[in-house]
Tab-separated table of C-alpha atoms in Angstrom:
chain	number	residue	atom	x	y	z
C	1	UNK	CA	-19.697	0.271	7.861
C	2	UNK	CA	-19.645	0.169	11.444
C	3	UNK	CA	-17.725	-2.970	12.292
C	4	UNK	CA	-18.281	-2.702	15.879
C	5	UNK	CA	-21.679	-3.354	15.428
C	6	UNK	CA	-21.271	-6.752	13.437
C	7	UNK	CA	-21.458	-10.125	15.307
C	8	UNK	CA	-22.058	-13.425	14.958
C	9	UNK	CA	-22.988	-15.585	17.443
C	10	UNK	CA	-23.781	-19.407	18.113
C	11	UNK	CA	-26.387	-20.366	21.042
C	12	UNK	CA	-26.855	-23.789	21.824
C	13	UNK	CA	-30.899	-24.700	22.787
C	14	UNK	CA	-31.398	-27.764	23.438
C	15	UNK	CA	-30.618	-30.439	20.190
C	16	UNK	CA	-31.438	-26.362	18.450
C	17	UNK	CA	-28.718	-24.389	17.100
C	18	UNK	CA	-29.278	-20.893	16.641
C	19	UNK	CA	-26.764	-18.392	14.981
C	20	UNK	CA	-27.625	-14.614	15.696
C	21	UNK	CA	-26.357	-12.356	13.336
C	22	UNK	CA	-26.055	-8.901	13.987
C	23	UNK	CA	-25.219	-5.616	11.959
C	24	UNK	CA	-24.250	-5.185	8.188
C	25	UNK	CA	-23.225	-8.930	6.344
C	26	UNK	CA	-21.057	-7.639	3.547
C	27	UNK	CA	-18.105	-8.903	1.783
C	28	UNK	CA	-15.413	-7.858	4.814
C	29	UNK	CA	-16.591	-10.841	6.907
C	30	UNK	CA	-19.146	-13.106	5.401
C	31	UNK	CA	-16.798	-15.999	5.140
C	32	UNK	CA	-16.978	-15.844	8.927
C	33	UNK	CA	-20.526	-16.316	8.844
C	34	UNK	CA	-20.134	-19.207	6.626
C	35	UNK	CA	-17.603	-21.182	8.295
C	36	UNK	CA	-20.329	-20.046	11.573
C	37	UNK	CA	-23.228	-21.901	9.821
C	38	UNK	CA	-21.424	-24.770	8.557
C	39	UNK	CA	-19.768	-25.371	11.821
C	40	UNK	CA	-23.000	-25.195	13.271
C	41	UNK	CA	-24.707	-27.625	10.986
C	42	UNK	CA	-21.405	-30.112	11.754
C	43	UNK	CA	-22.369	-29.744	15.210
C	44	UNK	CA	-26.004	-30.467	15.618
C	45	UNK	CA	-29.179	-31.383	13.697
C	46	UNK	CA	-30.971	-28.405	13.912
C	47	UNK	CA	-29.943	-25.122	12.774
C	48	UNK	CA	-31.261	-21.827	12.415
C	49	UNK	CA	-30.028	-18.200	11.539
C	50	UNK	CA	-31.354	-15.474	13.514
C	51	UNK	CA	-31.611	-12.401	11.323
C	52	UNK	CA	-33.650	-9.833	13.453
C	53	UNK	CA	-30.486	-7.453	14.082
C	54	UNK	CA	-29.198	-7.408	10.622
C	55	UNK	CA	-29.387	-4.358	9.167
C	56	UNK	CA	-28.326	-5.037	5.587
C	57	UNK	CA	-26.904	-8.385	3.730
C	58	UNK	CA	-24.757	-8.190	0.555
C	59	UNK	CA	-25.210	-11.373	-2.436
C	60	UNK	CA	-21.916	-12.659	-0.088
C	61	UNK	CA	-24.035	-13.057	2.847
C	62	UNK	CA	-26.915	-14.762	1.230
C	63	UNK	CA	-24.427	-16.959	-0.053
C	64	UNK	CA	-23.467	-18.138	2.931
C	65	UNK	CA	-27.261	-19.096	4.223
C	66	UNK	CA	-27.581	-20.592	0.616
C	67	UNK	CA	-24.617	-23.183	1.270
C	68	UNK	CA	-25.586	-23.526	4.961
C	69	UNK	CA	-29.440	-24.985	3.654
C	70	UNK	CA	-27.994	-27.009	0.664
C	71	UNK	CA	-25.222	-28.878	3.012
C	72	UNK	CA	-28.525	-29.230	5.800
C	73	UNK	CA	-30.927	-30.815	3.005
C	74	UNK	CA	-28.027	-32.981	1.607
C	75	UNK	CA	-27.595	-34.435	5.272
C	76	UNK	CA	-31.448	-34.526	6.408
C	77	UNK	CA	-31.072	-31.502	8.603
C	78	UNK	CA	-33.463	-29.037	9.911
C	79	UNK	CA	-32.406	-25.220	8.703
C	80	UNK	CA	-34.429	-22.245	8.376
C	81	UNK	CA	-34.445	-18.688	8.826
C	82	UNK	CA	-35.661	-16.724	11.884
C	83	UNK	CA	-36.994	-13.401	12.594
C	84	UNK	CA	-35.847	-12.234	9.027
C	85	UNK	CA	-35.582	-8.357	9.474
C	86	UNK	CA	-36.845	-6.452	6.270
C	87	UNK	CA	-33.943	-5.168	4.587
C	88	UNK	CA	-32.591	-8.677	4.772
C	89	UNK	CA	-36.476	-9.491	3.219
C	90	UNK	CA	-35.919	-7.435	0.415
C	91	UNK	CA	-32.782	-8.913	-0.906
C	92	UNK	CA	-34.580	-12.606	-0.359
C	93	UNK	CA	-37.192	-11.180	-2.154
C	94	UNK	CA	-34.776	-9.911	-4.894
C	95	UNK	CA	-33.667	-13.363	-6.010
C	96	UNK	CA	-36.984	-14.868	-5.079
C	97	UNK	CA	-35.494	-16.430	-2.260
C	98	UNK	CA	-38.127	-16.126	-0.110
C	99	UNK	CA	-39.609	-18.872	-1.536
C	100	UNK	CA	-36.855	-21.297	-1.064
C	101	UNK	CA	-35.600	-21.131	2.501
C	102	UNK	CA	-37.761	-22.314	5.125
C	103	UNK	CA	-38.275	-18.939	7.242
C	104	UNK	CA	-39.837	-18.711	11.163
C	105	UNK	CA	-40.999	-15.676	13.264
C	106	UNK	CA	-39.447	-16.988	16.092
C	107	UNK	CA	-36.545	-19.195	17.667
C	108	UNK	CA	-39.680	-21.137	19.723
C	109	UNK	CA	-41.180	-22.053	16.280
C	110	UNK	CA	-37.923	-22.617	14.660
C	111	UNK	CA	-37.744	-25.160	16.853
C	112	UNK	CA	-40.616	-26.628	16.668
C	113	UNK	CA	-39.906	-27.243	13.226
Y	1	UNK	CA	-29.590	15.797	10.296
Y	2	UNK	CA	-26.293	14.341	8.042
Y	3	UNK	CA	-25.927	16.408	4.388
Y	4	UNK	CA	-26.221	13.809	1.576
Y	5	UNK	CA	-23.302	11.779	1.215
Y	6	UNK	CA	-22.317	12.670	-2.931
Y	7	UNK	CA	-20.886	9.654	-4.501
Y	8	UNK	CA	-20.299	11.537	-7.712
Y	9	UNK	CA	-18.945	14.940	-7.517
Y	10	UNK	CA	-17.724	16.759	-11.001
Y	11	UNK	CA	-17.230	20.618	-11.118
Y	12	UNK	CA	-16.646	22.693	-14.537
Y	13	UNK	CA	-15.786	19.159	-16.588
Y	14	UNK	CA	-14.705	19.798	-20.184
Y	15	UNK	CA	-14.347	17.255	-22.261
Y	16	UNK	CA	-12.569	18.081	-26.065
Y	17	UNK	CA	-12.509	15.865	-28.995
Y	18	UNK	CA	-9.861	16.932	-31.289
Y	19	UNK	CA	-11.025	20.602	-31.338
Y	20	UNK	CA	-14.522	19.711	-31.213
Y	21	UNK	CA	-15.746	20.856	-27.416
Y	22	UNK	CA	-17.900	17.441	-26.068
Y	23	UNK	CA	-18.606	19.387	-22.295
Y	24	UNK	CA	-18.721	22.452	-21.274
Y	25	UNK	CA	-18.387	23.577	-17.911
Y	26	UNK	CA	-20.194	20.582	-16.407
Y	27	UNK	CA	-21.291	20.413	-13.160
Y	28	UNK	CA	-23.205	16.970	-11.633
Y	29	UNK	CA	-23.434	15.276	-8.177
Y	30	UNK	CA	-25.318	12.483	-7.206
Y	31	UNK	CA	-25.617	11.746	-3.763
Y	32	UNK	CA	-25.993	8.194	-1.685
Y	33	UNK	CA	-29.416	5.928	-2.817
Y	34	UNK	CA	-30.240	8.058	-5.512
Y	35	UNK	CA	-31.453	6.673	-8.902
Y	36	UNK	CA	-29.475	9.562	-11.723
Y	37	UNK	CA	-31.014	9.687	-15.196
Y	38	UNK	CA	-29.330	10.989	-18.093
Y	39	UNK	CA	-30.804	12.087	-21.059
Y	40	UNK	CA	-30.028	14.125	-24.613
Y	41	UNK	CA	-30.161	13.498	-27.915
Y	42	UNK	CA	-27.901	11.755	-29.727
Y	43	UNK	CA	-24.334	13.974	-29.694
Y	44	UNK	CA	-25.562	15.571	-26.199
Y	45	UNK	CA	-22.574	14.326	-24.421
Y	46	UNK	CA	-24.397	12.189	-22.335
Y	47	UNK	CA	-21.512	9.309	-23.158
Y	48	UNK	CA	-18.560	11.399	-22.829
Y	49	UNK	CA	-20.021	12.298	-19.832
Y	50	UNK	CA	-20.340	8.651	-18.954
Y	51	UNK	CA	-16.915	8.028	-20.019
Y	52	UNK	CA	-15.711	10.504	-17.839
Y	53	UNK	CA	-17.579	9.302	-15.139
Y	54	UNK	CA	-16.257	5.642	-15.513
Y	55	UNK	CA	-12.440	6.774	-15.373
Y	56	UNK	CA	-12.137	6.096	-18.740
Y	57	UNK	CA	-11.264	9.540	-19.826
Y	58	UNK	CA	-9.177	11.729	-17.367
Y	59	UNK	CA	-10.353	15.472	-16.881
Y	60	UNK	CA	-8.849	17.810	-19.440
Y	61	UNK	CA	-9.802	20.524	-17.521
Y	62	UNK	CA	-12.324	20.713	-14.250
Y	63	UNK	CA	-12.614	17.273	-11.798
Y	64	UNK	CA	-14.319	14.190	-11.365
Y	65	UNK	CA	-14.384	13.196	-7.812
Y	66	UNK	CA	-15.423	8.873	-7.441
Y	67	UNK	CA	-16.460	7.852	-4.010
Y	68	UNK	CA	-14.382	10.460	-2.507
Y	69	UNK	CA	-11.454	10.079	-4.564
Y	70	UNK	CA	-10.447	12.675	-7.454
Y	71	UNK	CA	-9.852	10.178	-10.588
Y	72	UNK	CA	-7.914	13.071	-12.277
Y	73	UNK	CA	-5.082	12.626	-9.763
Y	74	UNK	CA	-5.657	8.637	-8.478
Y	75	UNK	CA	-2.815	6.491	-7.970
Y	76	UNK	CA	-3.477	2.669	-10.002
Y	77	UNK	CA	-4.449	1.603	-6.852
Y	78	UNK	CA	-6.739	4.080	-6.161
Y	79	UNK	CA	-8.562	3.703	-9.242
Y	80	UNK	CA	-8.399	-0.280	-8.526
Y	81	UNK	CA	-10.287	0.772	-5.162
Y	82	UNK	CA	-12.911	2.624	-6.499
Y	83	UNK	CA	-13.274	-0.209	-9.426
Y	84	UNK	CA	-14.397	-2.535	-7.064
Y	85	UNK	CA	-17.376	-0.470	-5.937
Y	86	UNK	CA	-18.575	0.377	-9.082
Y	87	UNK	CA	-20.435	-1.841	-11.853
Y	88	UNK	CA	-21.047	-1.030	-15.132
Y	89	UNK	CA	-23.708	-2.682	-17.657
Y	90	UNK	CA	-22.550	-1.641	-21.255
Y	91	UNK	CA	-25.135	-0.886	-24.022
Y	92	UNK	CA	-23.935	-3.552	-25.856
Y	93	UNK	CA	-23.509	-5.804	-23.176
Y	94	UNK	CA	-19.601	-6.372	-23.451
Y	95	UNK	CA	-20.034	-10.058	-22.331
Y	96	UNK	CA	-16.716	-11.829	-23.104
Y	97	UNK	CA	-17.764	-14.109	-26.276
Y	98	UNK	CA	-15.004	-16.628	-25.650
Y	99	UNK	CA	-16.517	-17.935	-22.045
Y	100	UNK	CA	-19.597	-19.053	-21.327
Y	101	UNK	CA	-22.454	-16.627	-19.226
Y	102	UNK	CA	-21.338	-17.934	-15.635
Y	103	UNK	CA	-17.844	-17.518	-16.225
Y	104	UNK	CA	-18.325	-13.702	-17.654
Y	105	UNK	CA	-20.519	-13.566	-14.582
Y	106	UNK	CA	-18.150	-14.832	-12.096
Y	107	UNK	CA	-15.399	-12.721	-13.513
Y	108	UNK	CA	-15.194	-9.627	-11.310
Y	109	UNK	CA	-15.326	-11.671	-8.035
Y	110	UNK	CA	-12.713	-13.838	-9.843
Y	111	UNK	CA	-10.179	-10.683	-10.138
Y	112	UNK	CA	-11.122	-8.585	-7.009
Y	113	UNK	CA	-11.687	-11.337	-4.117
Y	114	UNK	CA	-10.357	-13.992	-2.193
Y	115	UNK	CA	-13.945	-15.962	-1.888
Y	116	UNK	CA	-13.874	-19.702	-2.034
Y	117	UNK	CA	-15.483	-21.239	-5.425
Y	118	UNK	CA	-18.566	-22.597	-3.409
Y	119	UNK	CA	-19.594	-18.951	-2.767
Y	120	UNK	CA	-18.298	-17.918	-6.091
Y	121	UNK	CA	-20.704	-19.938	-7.891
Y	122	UNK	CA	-23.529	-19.417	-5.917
Y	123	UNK	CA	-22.932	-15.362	-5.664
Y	124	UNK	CA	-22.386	-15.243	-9.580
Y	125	UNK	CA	-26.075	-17.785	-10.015
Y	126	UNK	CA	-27.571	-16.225	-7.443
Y	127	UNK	CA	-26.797	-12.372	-10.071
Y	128	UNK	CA	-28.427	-14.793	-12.699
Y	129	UNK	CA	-30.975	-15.754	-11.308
Y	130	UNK	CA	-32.312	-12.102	-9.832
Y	131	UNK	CA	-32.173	-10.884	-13.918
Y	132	UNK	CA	-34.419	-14.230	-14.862
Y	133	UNK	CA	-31.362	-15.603	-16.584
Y	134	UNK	CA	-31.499	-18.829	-13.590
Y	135	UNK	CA	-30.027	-22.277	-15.321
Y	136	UNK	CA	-28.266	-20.174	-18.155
Y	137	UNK	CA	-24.571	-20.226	-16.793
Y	138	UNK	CA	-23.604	-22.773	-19.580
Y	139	UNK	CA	-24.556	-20.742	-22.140
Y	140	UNK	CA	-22.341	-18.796	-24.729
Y	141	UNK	CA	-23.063	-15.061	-25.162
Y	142	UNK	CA	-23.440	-15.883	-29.177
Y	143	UNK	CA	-26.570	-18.195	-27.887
Y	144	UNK	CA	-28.209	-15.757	-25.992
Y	145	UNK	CA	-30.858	-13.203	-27.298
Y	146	UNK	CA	-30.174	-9.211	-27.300
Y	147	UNK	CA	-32.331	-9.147	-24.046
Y	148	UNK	CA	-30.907	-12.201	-22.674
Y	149	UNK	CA	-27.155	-10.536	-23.582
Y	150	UNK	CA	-27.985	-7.279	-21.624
Y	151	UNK	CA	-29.437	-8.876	-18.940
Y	152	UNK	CA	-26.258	-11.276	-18.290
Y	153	UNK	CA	-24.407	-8.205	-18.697
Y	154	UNK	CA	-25.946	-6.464	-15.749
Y	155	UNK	CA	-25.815	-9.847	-13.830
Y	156	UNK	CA	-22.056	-9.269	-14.541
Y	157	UNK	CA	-22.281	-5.566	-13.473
Y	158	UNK	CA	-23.663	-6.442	-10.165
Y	159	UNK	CA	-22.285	-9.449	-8.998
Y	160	UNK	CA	-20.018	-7.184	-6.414
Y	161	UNK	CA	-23.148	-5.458	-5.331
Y	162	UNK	CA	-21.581	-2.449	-6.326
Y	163	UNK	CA	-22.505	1.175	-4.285
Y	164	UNK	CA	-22.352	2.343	-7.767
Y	165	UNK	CA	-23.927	1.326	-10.715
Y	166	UNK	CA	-23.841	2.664	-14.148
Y	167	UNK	CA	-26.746	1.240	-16.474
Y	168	UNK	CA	-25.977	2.893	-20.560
Y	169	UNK	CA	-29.068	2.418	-22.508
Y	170	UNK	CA	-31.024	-0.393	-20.624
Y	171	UNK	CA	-34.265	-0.365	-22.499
Y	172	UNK	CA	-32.190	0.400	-26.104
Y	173	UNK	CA	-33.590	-2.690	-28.227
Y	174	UNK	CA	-35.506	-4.499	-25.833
Y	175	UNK	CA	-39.124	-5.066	-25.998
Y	176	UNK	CA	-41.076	-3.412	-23.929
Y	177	UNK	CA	-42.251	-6.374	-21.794
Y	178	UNK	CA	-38.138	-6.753	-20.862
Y	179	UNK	CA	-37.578	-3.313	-20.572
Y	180	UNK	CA	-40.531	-3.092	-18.091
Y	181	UNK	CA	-38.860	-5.480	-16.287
Y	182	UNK	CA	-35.628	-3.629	-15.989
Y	183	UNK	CA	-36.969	-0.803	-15.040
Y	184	UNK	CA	-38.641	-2.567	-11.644
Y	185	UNK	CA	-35.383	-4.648	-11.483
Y	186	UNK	CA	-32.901	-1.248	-11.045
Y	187	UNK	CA	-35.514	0.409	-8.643
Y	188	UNK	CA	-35.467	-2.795	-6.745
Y	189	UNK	CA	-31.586	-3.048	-6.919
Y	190	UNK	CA	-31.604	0.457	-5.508
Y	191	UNK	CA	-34.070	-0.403	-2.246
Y	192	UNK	CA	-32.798	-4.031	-1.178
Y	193	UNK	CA	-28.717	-3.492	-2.063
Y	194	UNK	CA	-28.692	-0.071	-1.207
Y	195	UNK	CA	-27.427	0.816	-4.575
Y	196	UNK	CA	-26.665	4.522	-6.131
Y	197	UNK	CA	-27.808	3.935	-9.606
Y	198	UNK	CA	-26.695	6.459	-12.608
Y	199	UNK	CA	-28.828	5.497	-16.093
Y	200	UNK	CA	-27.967	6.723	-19.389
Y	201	UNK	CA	-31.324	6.582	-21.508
Y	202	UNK	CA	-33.241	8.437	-24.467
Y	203	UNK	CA	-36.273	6.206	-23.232
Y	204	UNK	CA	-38.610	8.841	-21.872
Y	205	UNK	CA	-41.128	6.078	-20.116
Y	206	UNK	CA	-38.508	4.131	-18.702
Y	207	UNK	CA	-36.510	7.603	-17.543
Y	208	UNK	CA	-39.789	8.829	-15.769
Y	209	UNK	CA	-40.559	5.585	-14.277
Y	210	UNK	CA	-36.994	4.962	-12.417
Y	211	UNK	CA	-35.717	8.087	-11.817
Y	212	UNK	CA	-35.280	10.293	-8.783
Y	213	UNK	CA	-33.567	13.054	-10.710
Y	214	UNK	CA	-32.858	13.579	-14.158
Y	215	UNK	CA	-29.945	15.707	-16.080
Y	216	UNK	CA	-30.744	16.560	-19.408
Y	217	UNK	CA	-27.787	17.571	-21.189
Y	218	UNK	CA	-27.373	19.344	-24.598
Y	219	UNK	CA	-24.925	19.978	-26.859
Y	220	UNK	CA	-22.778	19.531	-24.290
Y	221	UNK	CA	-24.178	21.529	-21.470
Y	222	UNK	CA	-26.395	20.477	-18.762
Y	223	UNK	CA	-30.179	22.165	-19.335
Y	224	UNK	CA	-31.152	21.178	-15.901
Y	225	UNK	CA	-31.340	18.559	-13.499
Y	226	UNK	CA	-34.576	18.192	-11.513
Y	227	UNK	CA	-36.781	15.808	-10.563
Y	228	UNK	CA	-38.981	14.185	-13.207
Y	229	UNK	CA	-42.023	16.395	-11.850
Y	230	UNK	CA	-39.500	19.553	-12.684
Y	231	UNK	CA	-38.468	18.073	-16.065
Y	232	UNK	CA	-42.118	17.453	-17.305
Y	233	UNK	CA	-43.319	20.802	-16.546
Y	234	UNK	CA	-40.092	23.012	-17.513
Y	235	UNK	CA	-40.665	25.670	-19.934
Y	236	UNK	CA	-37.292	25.131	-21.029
Y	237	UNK	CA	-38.188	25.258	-25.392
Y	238	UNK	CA	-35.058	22.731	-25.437
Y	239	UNK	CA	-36.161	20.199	-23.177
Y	240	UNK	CA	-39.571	20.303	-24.605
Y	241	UNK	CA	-37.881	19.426	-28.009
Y	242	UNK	CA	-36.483	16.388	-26.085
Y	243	UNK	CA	-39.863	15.585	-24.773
Y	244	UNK	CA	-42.352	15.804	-27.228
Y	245	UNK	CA	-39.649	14.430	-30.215
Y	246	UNK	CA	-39.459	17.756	-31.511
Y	247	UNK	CA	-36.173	17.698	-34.306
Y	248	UNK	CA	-34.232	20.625	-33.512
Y	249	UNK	CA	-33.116	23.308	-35.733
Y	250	UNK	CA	-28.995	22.992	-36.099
Y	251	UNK	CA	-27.866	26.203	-36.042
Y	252	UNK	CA	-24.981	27.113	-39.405
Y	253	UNK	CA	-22.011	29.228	-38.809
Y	254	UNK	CA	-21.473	29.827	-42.246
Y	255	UNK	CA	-18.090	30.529	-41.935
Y	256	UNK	CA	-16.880	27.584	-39.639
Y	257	UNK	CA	-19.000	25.205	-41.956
Y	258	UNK	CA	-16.775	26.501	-45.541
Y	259	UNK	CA	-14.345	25.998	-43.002
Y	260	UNK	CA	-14.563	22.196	-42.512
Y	261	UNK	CA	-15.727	21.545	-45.820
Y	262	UNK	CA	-12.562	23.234	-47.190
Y	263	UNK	CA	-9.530	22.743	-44.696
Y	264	UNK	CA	-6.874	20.673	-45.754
Y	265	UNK	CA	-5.916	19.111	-42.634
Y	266	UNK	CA	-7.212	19.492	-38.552
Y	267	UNK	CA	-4.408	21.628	-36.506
């Protein structure tokens, strides 16, 4: 793994929240994506992951979107993915995940809810 | 271009029993993303091979090189390292019978991490729930079916999302509506978690259907390894045994059989 490449950051848009993710999620730093989301979803209303530059996601970091929409719906709080690259896809698909979390092309219709 | 990355590298393995030779002279590699079959007939050597392959059994004689790391010479904490990139689904499942299927599930992140129980739980559901087993946490292993056992078992085996996973008999017992299912479910595991997957099956269908390369071994020795293409059309009078469910004839050294009806005691 290339840690270099991994980041995680927060941009504030408006009452929108948007969490970029970049590189390989895996096991080494996932909680740090967690606490990103949850401190996110403390923060504002509206929150969405960004997921265009991630390049692979381990059950760890699908964990960590899976506690980030369960706190959101328990508080009335918008939360979806965005831009959902397709190795990320495939491990949605793998647990049928696809299905749950609300998922967006784009931040501009993220927002739009 | 980058040469494969091997994740499994034994040269000249033998593997004794007593005096009874299991391997001989075994040579196998699997490299990064690959999807490894094993096949033989019963007493092939295709589990003493696994065994080997698992660190169970240290090299007699020849090496067994893990993820980089030669298992004949590891330090414990070597061994520990390359434990917790490796998953292994048993034949007979192995579940613990004294906790329930969420607990046996949740075990390995339990021993090898640090995570917090909210991502324990969902990691270990979220295993569950990708080998149709969602809702069944609470269960006991004695409640579940044989499918429903060997499916919680692999839930088990990948919880870590291993780099390497070791499937013995997946289809053994299962109807073949489940064992379908396996079959897509390791070829999937393979594509979206990037996982090297070694299978150790007498299924034919279910070898053809998930396998990038097969080893067929026999009495101890490895007939080939090819692709399934390779396998089908060998001319190999041995393999063709295997595949059309030919019974072999066993060979008699007279002499070593008055042998070991006679002998007293082994050496």
């Amino acid at each position: 793994m290339n840690t270099a490449e991994n980041e995680c950051v927060s941009e504030t848009l408006g009452d929108y929240i948007l969490v970029r993710l970049r590189g390989e999620v895996d096991l080494s730093w996932s909680q740090q994506v967690r606490r990103a989301i949850l401190d996110a979803l403390g923060a504002g209303s509206k929150v969405g992951v960004e997921l265009s530059q991630v390049s692979y996601i381990d059950s760890s970091g699908i964990a960590a979107l899976v506690e980030g929409f369960q706190s959101a719906r328990g508080k009335s709080q918008q939360f979806g993915l965005v831009a959902v690259s397709k190795p990320v896809m495939a491990v949605l698909q793998l647990a049928r995940l696809d299905k749950v979390f609300p998922i967006f092309p784009d931040a501009e219709t993220a927002r739009a809810g | 271009m980058n040469a494969p990355l091997a994740l499994i590298e034994v040269e000249k393995l033998e593997a004794w029993y007593g005096r009874r030779r299991i391997l001989h002279g075994v040579d196998f590699n699997v490299n990064a993303g690959e999807i490894r079959v094993i096949m033989g007939g019963s007493g092939s050597g295709k589990s003493t091979l696994l065994r080997h392959l698992l660190g169970l059994h240290k090299p007699r004689s020849g090496t067994v090189r893990l993820l980089g790391v030669d298992i004949g010479k590891a330090t414990e904490r070597e061994m520990l390292g390359v434990r917790r990139q490796i998953g292994v689904s048993f034949q007979g499942g192995a579940l613990l019978t004294s906790m329930s299927v969420g607990e046996n599930v949740c075990l390995p992140l339990r021993e090898h991490t640090r995570l917090d129980e909210n991502t324990i739980r969902i990691m270990s559901r979220l295993k569950l729930e990708v080998v149709n087993l969602g809702g069944f946490q609470d269960l006991m292993p004695s409640q579940l079916s044989g499918g429903m056992v060997k499916r919680a078992a692999l839930a088990r085996a990948i919880v870590m999302d291993p780099k390497l996973l070791f499937f013995d008999e997946p289809s053994a017992g299962l109807d073949p509506v489940v064992s379908a299912e396996l079959d897509e479910l390791i070829l999937r595991l393979r594509d979206a978690l990037r996982m090297t997957i070694v299978v150790v099956t007498h299924e034919l269908e279910s070898a053809f259907k998930i396998a990038d390369t097969i080893t067929v071994l026999d009495q101890g020795e490895i007939l080939m390894t090819g692709t399934v293409d390779a396998v089908r059309h060998c001319d190999n009078e041995r393999i063709q045994d295997l595949l059309n469910r030919r019974p072999r004839e066993i060979q008699v050294d007279a002499d070593a059989y008055l042998k070991r009806l006679t002998e007293e005691a082994a050496a």
